[in-house]
Amino acid sequence: MTIHGVLFDLDGTLADTASAERDAWPALADVIEARAPTVDRQELRQRYNAVFERHWSDFLEGRIDFGGYRWNRLREAVAPWAELDDRLFEAYRDEKRQSIELLRPFDDAVGTITELRAAGIRIGLLTNGPSWLQRRKLAVTDLARELDSIAISDEIGVAKPDPRAFHLAADMLGCEPREVAMVGDSPAYDIAGAIDAGLAAAVLIGELGFRVDGAVAVRRLREVPAALGLSPQPGAARRTAR
């Protein structure tokens, strides 16, 4: 297996989205409670998290747009206490926009990329989501400067786990799919998708209780270079991004 490029997922992989969402939740719940005073905040959060996957899949598969995804998710989450209306939705959407500013890269994100560059590897991003949202996250985290290529589902016209997304991202990186490894935190979107697309390797980041046949599992980003068998090359450039 010869690897010349590595594709990273963004949310939950390079960027600590979970911490940002946790920090943003009190303000978001305040916005909802102001218009649904009887809401049980603990149950609301459980419902909000539980309904995510179904509505997100509808967005990724083109059945609804991003606004429709957010509307449907919030409507189902608040259903026991209120009927979603335009006023509540606009307040919620405004708060979500502000919460993007809380996003930060994981502490070992840049160091991991630097180590891979020292091994002669090109670095790309493959992320699902609207262009404006993912581009803003890249700006807030200052991660764009670390990347040779950026593939966002809204911009390339296809989303993970569709093999075409991985093939397009590999091409943008200047590599063949068989020369590229995928690193992500989603067994379904990142890992199974990469394996189906014929990528050289797939590395799952997170709790090691997850298992996907054909993938390597690690707990932290810093473990990725060793998991892929990549080590610095003598005299390798520290940075190859264009």
PDB file of C-alpha atoms in Angstrom, residues 8-218:
ATOM      1  CA  PHE A   8      -9.641  14.365   6.556  1.00  0.00           C
ATOM      2  CA  ASP A   9     -13.229  14.879   7.610  1.00  0.00           C
ATOM      3  CA  LEU A  10     -13.846  18.244   9.313  1.00  0.00           C
ATOM      4  CA  ASP A  11     -16.504  18.035  12.046  1.00  0.00           C
ATOM      5  CA  GLY A  12     -15.433  15.728  14.853  1.00  0.00           C
ATOM      6  CA  THR A  13     -12.134  14.927  13.156  1.00  0.00           C
ATOM      7  CA  LEU A  14     -10.063  18.080  12.639  1.00  0.00           C
ATOM      8  CA  ALA A  15     -12.499  20.398  14.430  1.00  0.00           C
ATOM      9  CA  ASP A  16     -13.944  19.808  17.899  1.00  0.00           C
ATOM     10  CA  THR A  17     -17.574  20.240  16.922  1.00  0.00           C
ATOM     11  CA  ALA A  18     -18.916  18.364  19.944  1.00  0.00           C
ATOM     12  CA  SER A  19     -17.305  20.792  22.387  1.00  0.00           C
ATOM     13  CA  ALA A  20     -18.521  23.794  20.400  1.00  0.00           C
ATOM     14  CA  GLU A  21     -22.070  22.443  20.356  1.00  0.00           C
ATOM     15  CA  ARG A  22     -21.910  21.692  24.083  1.00  0.00           C
ATOM     16  CA  ASP A  23     -20.742  25.222  24.825  1.00  0.00           C
ATOM     17  CA  ALA A  24     -23.404  26.710  22.556  1.00  0.00           C
ATOM     18  CA  TRP A  25     -26.290  24.642  23.928  1.00  0.00           C
ATOM     19  CA  PRO A  26     -27.295  26.850  26.910  1.00  0.00           C
ATOM     20  CA  ALA A  27     -27.818  29.902  24.683  1.00  0.00           C
ATOM     21  CA  LEU A  28     -29.647  27.816  22.106  1.00  0.00           C
ATOM     22  CA  ALA A  29     -31.912  26.327  24.761  1.00  0.00           C
ATOM     23  CA  ASP A  30     -32.592  29.828  26.112  1.00  0.00           C
ATOM     24  CA  VAL A  31     -33.819  30.895  22.671  1.00  0.00           C
ATOM     25  CA  ILE A  32     -36.170  27.920  22.497  1.00  0.00           C
ATOM     26  CA  GLU A  33     -37.395  28.245  26.069  1.00  0.00           C
ATOM     27  CA  ALA A  34     -38.228  31.919  25.552  1.00  0.00           C
ATOM     28  CA  ARG A  35     -40.868  30.835  23.039  1.00  0.00           C
ATOM     29  CA  ALA A  36     -41.744  27.470  24.597  1.00  0.00           C
ATOM     30  CA  PRO A  37     -41.751  28.180  28.369  1.00  0.00           C
ATOM     31  CA  THR A  38     -42.851  24.673  29.391  1.00  0.00           C
ATOM     32  CA  VAL A  39     -39.943  22.957  27.680  1.00  0.00           C
ATOM     33  CA  ASP A  40     -37.968  20.359  29.619  1.00  0.00           C
ATOM     34  CA  ARG A  41     -34.400  21.317  28.683  1.00  0.00           C
ATOM     35  CA  GLN A  42     -32.891  17.898  29.365  1.00  0.00           C
ATOM     36  CA  GLU A  43     -35.507  16.099  27.296  1.00  0.00           C
ATOM     37  CA  LEU A  44     -35.220  18.759  24.597  1.00  0.00           C
ATOM     38  CA  ARG A  45     -31.513  18.103  24.235  1.00  0.00           C
ATOM     39  CA  GLN A  46     -32.064  14.354  24.084  1.00  0.00           C
ATOM     40  CA  ARG A  47     -34.706  14.774  21.386  1.00  0.00           C
ATOM     41  CA  TYR A  48     -32.596  17.293  19.454  1.00  0.00           C
ATOM     42  CA  ASN A  49     -29.672  14.862  19.333  1.00  0.00           C
ATOM     43  CA  ALA A  50     -31.821  11.782  18.631  1.00  0.00           C
ATOM     44  CA  VAL A  51     -33.515  13.209  15.526  1.00  0.00           C
ATOM     45  CA  PHE A  52     -30.346  14.551  13.916  1.00  0.00           C
ATOM     46  CA  GLU A  53     -29.305  11.567  11.824  1.00  0.00           C
ATOM     47  CA  ARG A  54     -32.596  11.054  10.022  1.00  0.00           C
ATOM     48  CA  HIS A  55     -33.009  14.674   8.947  1.00  0.00           C
ATOM     49  CA  TRP A  56     -29.305  15.072   8.107  1.00  0.00           C
ATOM     50  CA  SER A  57     -29.546  12.043   5.801  1.00  0.00           C
ATOM     51  CA  ASP A  58     -32.542  13.631   4.075  1.00  0.00           C
ATOM     52  CA  PHE A  59     -30.386  16.702   3.404  1.00  0.00           C
ATOM     53  CA  LEU A  60     -27.360  14.765   2.181  1.00  0.00           C
ATOM     54  CA  GLU A  61     -29.483  12.642  -0.139  1.00  0.00           C
ATOM     55  CA  GLY A  62     -31.153  15.712  -1.649  1.00  0.00           C
ATOM     56  CA  ARG A  63     -34.680  15.246  -0.347  1.00  0.00           C
ATOM     57  CA  ILE A  64     -34.588  18.590   1.479  1.00  0.00           C
ATOM     58  CA  ASP A  65     -32.321  21.638   1.490  1.00  0.00           C
ATOM     59  CA  PHE A  66     -30.263  22.738   4.480  1.00  0.00           C
ATOM     60  CA  GLY A  67     -32.968  25.081   5.730  1.00  0.00           C
ATOM     61  CA  GLY A  68     -35.433  22.223   5.524  1.00  0.00           C
ATOM     62  CA  TYR A  69     -33.085  20.012   7.527  1.00  0.00           C
ATOM     63  CA  ARG A  70     -32.842  22.588  10.308  1.00  0.00           C
ATOM     64  CA  TRP A  71     -36.599  23.249  10.284  1.00  0.00           C
ATOM     65  CA  ASN A  72     -37.498  19.547  10.443  1.00  0.00           C
ATOM     66  CA  ARG A  73     -34.979  18.805  13.174  1.00  0.00           C
ATOM     67  CA  LEU A  74     -36.122  21.666  15.377  1.00  0.00           C
ATOM     68  CA  ARG A  75     -39.812  21.011  14.715  1.00  0.00           C
ATOM     69  CA  GLU A  76     -39.506  17.410  15.844  1.00  0.00           C
ATOM     70  CA  ALA A  77     -37.344  18.318  18.838  1.00  0.00           C
ATOM     71  CA  VAL A  78     -39.809  20.902  20.227  1.00  0.00           C
ATOM     72  CA  ALA A  79     -42.997  19.048  19.281  1.00  0.00           C
ATOM     73  CA  PRO A  80     -44.019  18.076  22.870  1.00  0.00           C
ATOM     74  CA  TRP A  81     -44.009  21.723  23.991  1.00  0.00           C
ATOM     75  CA  ALA A  82     -44.585  23.999  21.009  1.00  0.00           C
ATOM     76  CA  GLU A  83     -45.448  24.204  17.335  1.00  0.00           C
ATOM     77  CA  LEU A  84     -42.537  25.549  15.354  1.00  0.00           C
ATOM     78  CA  ASP A  85     -43.208  28.906  13.705  1.00  0.00           C
ATOM     79  CA  ASP A  86     -41.144  31.396  11.708  1.00  0.00           C
ATOM     80  CA  ARG A  87     -40.342  33.552  14.729  1.00  0.00           C
ATOM     81  CA  LEU A  88     -38.838  30.702  16.731  1.00  0.00           C
ATOM     82  CA  PHE A  89     -37.008  29.326  13.720  1.00  0.00           C
ATOM     83  CA  GLU A  90     -35.387  32.657  12.868  1.00  0.00           C
ATOM     84  CA  ALA A  91     -34.212  33.120  16.456  1.00  0.00           C
ATOM     85  CA  TYR A  92     -32.833  29.574  16.466  1.00  0.00           C
ATOM     86  CA  ARG A  93     -31.095  30.059  13.127  1.00  0.00           C
ATOM     87  CA  ASP A  94     -29.496  33.328  14.294  1.00  0.00           C
ATOM     88  CA  GLU A  95     -28.159  31.617  17.402  1.00  0.00           C
ATOM     89  CA  LYS A  96     -26.779  28.726  15.333  1.00  0.00           C
ATOM     90  CA  ARG A  97     -24.888  31.195  13.136  1.00  0.00           C
ATOM     91  CA  GLN A  98     -23.308  32.805  16.177  1.00  0.00           C
ATOM     92  CA  SER A  99     -22.350  29.445  17.658  1.00  0.00           C
ATOM     93  CA  ILE A 100     -20.027  28.702  14.716  1.00  0.00           C
ATOM     94  CA  GLU A 101     -17.583  31.181  16.233  1.00  0.00           C
ATOM     95  CA  LEU A 102     -17.023  28.791  19.164  1.00  0.00           C
ATOM     96  CA  LEU A 103     -15.507  26.100  16.953  1.00  0.00           C
ATOM     97  CA  ARG A 104     -11.839  25.256  17.468  1.00  0.00           C
ATOM     98  CA  PRO A 105      -9.479  22.689  15.919  1.00  0.00           C
ATOM     99  CA  PHE A 106      -8.405  19.754  18.046  1.00  0.00           C
ATOM    100  CA  ASP A 107      -5.119  20.425  19.816  1.00  0.00           C
ATOM    101  CA  ASP A 108      -3.279  17.848  17.716  1.00  0.00           C
ATOM    102  CA  ALA A 109      -4.847  18.706  14.342  1.00  0.00           C
ATOM    103  CA  VAL A 110      -2.117  20.962  12.951  1.00  0.00           C
ATOM    104  CA  GLY A 111       0.670  18.856  14.464  1.00  0.00           C
ATOM    105  CA  THR A 112      -0.712  15.719  12.812  1.00  0.00           C
ATOM    106  CA  ILE A 113      -0.922  17.440   9.446  1.00  0.00           C
ATOM    107  CA  THR A 114       2.639  18.734   9.863  1.00  0.00           C
ATOM    108  CA  GLU A 115       3.897  15.218  10.618  1.00  0.00           C
ATOM    109  CA  LEU A 116       2.157  13.823   7.538  1.00  0.00           C
ATOM    110  CA  ARG A 117       3.635  16.576   5.384  1.00  0.00           C
ATOM    111  CA  ALA A 118       7.076  15.623   6.664  1.00  0.00           C
ATOM    112  CA  ALA A 119       6.351  12.141   5.297  1.00  0.00           C
ATOM    113  CA  GLY A 120       5.709  13.666   1.859  1.00  0.00           C
ATOM    114  CA  ILE A 121       1.916  13.388   2.064  1.00  0.00           C
ATOM    115  CA  ARG A 122      -0.569  15.782   0.477  1.00  0.00           C
ATOM    116  CA  ILE A 123      -3.459  16.825   2.719  1.00  0.00           C
ATOM    117  CA  GLY A 124      -7.062  17.292   1.689  1.00  0.00           C
ATOM    118  CA  LEU A 125     -10.479  17.797   3.259  1.00  0.00           C
ATOM    119  CA  LEU A 126     -13.677  15.952   2.413  1.00  0.00           C
ATOM    120  CA  THR A 127     -16.679  17.228   4.344  1.00  0.00           C
ATOM    121  CA  ASN A 128     -20.453  17.138   4.008  1.00  0.00           C
ATOM    122  CA  GLY A 129     -22.496  20.305   4.373  1.00  0.00           C
ATOM    123  CA  PRO A 130     -23.404  23.657   2.830  1.00  0.00           C
ATOM    124  CA  SER A 131     -20.516  25.583   1.322  1.00  0.00           C
ATOM    125  CA  TRP A 132     -21.076  28.768   3.366  1.00  0.00           C
ATOM    126  CA  LEU A 133     -21.183  26.845   6.648  1.00  0.00           C
ATOM    127  CA  GLN A 134     -18.141  24.627   6.114  1.00  0.00           C
ATOM    128  CA  ARG A 135     -16.108  27.505   4.678  1.00  0.00           C
ATOM    129  CA  ARG A 136     -16.939  29.599   7.740  1.00  0.00           C
ATOM    130  CA  LYS A 137     -15.817  26.748  10.012  1.00  0.00           C
ATOM    131  CA  LEU A 138     -12.527  26.547   8.127  1.00  0.00           C
ATOM    132  CA  ALA A 139     -12.043  30.298   8.559  1.00  0.00           C
ATOM    133  CA  VAL A 140     -12.864  30.248  12.281  1.00  0.00           C
ATOM    134  CA  THR A 141     -10.512  27.325  12.947  1.00  0.00           C
ATOM    135  CA  ASP A 142      -7.819  28.661  10.582  1.00  0.00           C
ATOM    136  CA  LEU A 143      -7.512  25.176   9.082  1.00  0.00           C
ATOM    137  CA  ALA A 144      -7.836  26.143   5.416  1.00  0.00           C
ATOM    138  CA  ARG A 145      -4.181  27.206   5.253  1.00  0.00           C
ATOM    139  CA  GLU A 146      -3.150  23.662   6.222  1.00  0.00           C
ATOM    140  CA  LEU A 147      -4.882  22.009   3.265  1.00  0.00           C
ATOM    141  CA  ASP A 148      -3.867  21.310  -0.331  1.00  0.00           C
ATOM    142  CA  SER A 149      -7.471  20.780  -1.392  1.00  0.00           C
ATOM    143  CA  ILE A 150     -10.959  21.307   0.005  1.00  0.00           C
ATOM    144  CA  ALA A 151     -13.884  19.180  -1.147  1.00  0.00           C
ATOM    145  CA  ILE A 152     -17.281  20.201   0.290  1.00  0.00           C
ATOM    146  CA  SER A 153     -20.334  18.191  -0.701  1.00  0.00           C
ATOM    147  CA  ASP A 154     -22.313  21.317  -1.606  1.00  0.00           C
ATOM    148  CA  GLU A 155     -19.531  22.383  -3.984  1.00  0.00           C
ATOM    149  CA  ILE A 156     -18.678  19.052  -5.604  1.00  0.00           C
ATOM    150  CA  GLY A 157     -22.313  17.986  -5.998  1.00  0.00           C
ATOM    151  CA  VAL A 158     -22.145  14.694  -4.127  1.00  0.00           C
ATOM    152  CA  ALA A 159     -21.847  13.730  -0.450  1.00  0.00           C
ATOM    153  CA  LYS A 160     -20.177  10.995   1.579  1.00  0.00           C
ATOM    154  CA  PRO A 161     -20.630   8.032   1.669  1.00  0.00           C
ATOM    155  CA  ASP A 162     -21.159   8.068  -2.115  1.00  0.00           C
ATOM    156  CA  PRO A 163     -17.922   6.737  -3.700  1.00  0.00           C
ATOM    157  CA  ARG A 164     -18.008   9.611  -6.186  1.00  0.00           C
ATOM    158  CA  ALA A 165     -17.332  12.069  -3.368  1.00  0.00           C
ATOM    159  CA  PHE A 166     -14.121  10.246  -2.447  1.00  0.00           C
ATOM    160  CA  HIS A 167     -13.049   9.936  -6.076  1.00  0.00           C
ATOM    161  CA  LEU A 168     -13.572  13.648  -6.712  1.00  0.00           C
ATOM    162  CA  ALA A 169     -11.725  14.573  -3.513  1.00  0.00           C
ATOM    163  CA  ALA A 170      -8.809  12.308  -4.438  1.00  0.00           C
ATOM    164  CA  ASP A 171      -8.639  13.907  -7.883  1.00  0.00           C
ATOM    165  CA  MET A 172      -8.621  17.384  -6.343  1.00  0.00           C
ATOM    166  CA  LEU A 173      -5.698  16.223  -4.227  1.00  0.00           C
ATOM    167  CA  GLY A 174      -3.855  15.100  -7.364  1.00  0.00           C
ATOM    168  CA  CYS A 175      -3.951  11.429  -6.434  1.00  0.00           C
ATOM    169  CA  GLU A 176      -5.616   8.205  -7.492  1.00  0.00           C
ATOM    170  CA  PRO A 177      -8.124   6.801  -4.985  1.00  0.00           C
ATOM    171  CA  ARG A 178      -5.853   3.807  -4.363  1.00  0.00           C
ATOM    172  CA  GLU A 179      -3.145   6.253  -3.211  1.00  0.00           C
ATOM    173  CA  VAL A 180      -5.329   8.044  -0.655  1.00  0.00           C
ATOM    174  CA  ALA A 181      -6.314   7.332   2.951  1.00  0.00           C
ATOM    175  CA  MET A 182      -9.461   8.717   4.604  1.00  0.00           C
ATOM    176  CA  VAL A 183      -9.542   9.817   8.241  1.00  0.00           C
ATOM    177  CA  GLY A 184     -12.867  10.472   9.929  1.00  0.00           C
ATOM    178  CA  ASP A 185     -15.103   9.920  12.933  1.00  0.00           C
ATOM    179  CA  SER A 186     -18.169   8.466  11.185  1.00  0.00           C
ATOM    180  CA  PRO A 187     -18.176   4.701  10.579  1.00  0.00           C
ATOM    181  CA  ALA A 188     -20.909   5.082   7.956  1.00  0.00           C
ATOM    182  CA  TYR A 189     -20.044   8.297   6.124  1.00  0.00           C
ATOM    183  CA  ASP A 190     -16.241   8.374   6.356  1.00  0.00           C
ATOM    184  CA  ILE A 191     -15.040   4.822   6.802  1.00  0.00           C
ATOM    185  CA  ALA A 192     -17.492   2.534   5.002  1.00  0.00           C
ATOM    186  CA  GLY A 193     -17.687   5.132   2.234  1.00  0.00           C
ATOM    187  CA  ALA A 194     -13.914   5.211   1.811  1.00  0.00           C
ATOM    188  CA  ILE A 195     -13.673   1.428   1.729  1.00  0.00           C
ATOM    189  CA  ASP A 196     -16.452   1.185  -0.862  1.00  0.00           C
ATOM    190  CA  ALA A 197     -14.660   3.818  -2.937  1.00  0.00           C
ATOM    191  CA  GLY A 198     -11.474   1.745  -3.037  1.00  0.00           C
ATOM    192  CA  LEU A 199      -9.262   4.083  -1.052  1.00  0.00           C
ATOM    193  CA  ALA A 200      -5.916   2.770   0.179  1.00  0.00           C
ATOM    194  CA  ALA A 201      -6.872   2.936   3.854  1.00  0.00           C
ATOM    195  CA  ALA A 202      -9.491   4.227   6.265  1.00  0.00           C
ATOM    196  CA  VAL A 203      -8.792   5.403   9.809  1.00  0.00           C
ATOM    197  CA  LEU A 204     -11.637   5.765  12.287  1.00  0.00           C
ATOM    198  CA  ILE A 205     -11.073   8.256  15.092  1.00  0.00           C
ATOM    199  CA  GLY A 206     -12.965   7.930  18.355  1.00  0.00           C
ATOM    200  CA  GLU A 207     -13.925   5.338  20.883  1.00  0.00           C
ATOM    201  CA  LEU A 208     -12.372   1.999  20.023  1.00  0.00           C
ATOM    202  CA  GLY A 209     -15.680   0.223  20.606  1.00  0.00           C
ATOM    203  CA  PHE A 210     -16.535   0.994  16.987  1.00  0.00           C
ATOM    204  CA  ARG A 211     -15.334  -1.558  14.455  1.00  0.00           C
ATOM    205  CA  VAL A 212     -15.508  -1.420  10.687  1.00  0.00           C
ATOM    206  CA  ASP A 213     -14.019  -4.260   8.666  1.00  0.00           C
ATOM    207  CA  GLY A 214     -11.015  -3.089   6.702  1.00  0.00           C
ATOM    208  CA  ALA A 215     -10.412   0.011   8.816  1.00  0.00           C
ATOM    209  CA  VAL A 216      -7.895   0.999  11.459  1.00  0.00           C
ATOM    210  CA  ALA A 217      -9.269   2.522  14.675  1.00  0.00           C
ATOM    211  CA  VAL A 218      -7.391   5.082  16.775  1.00  0.00           C
TER     212      VAL A 218
END
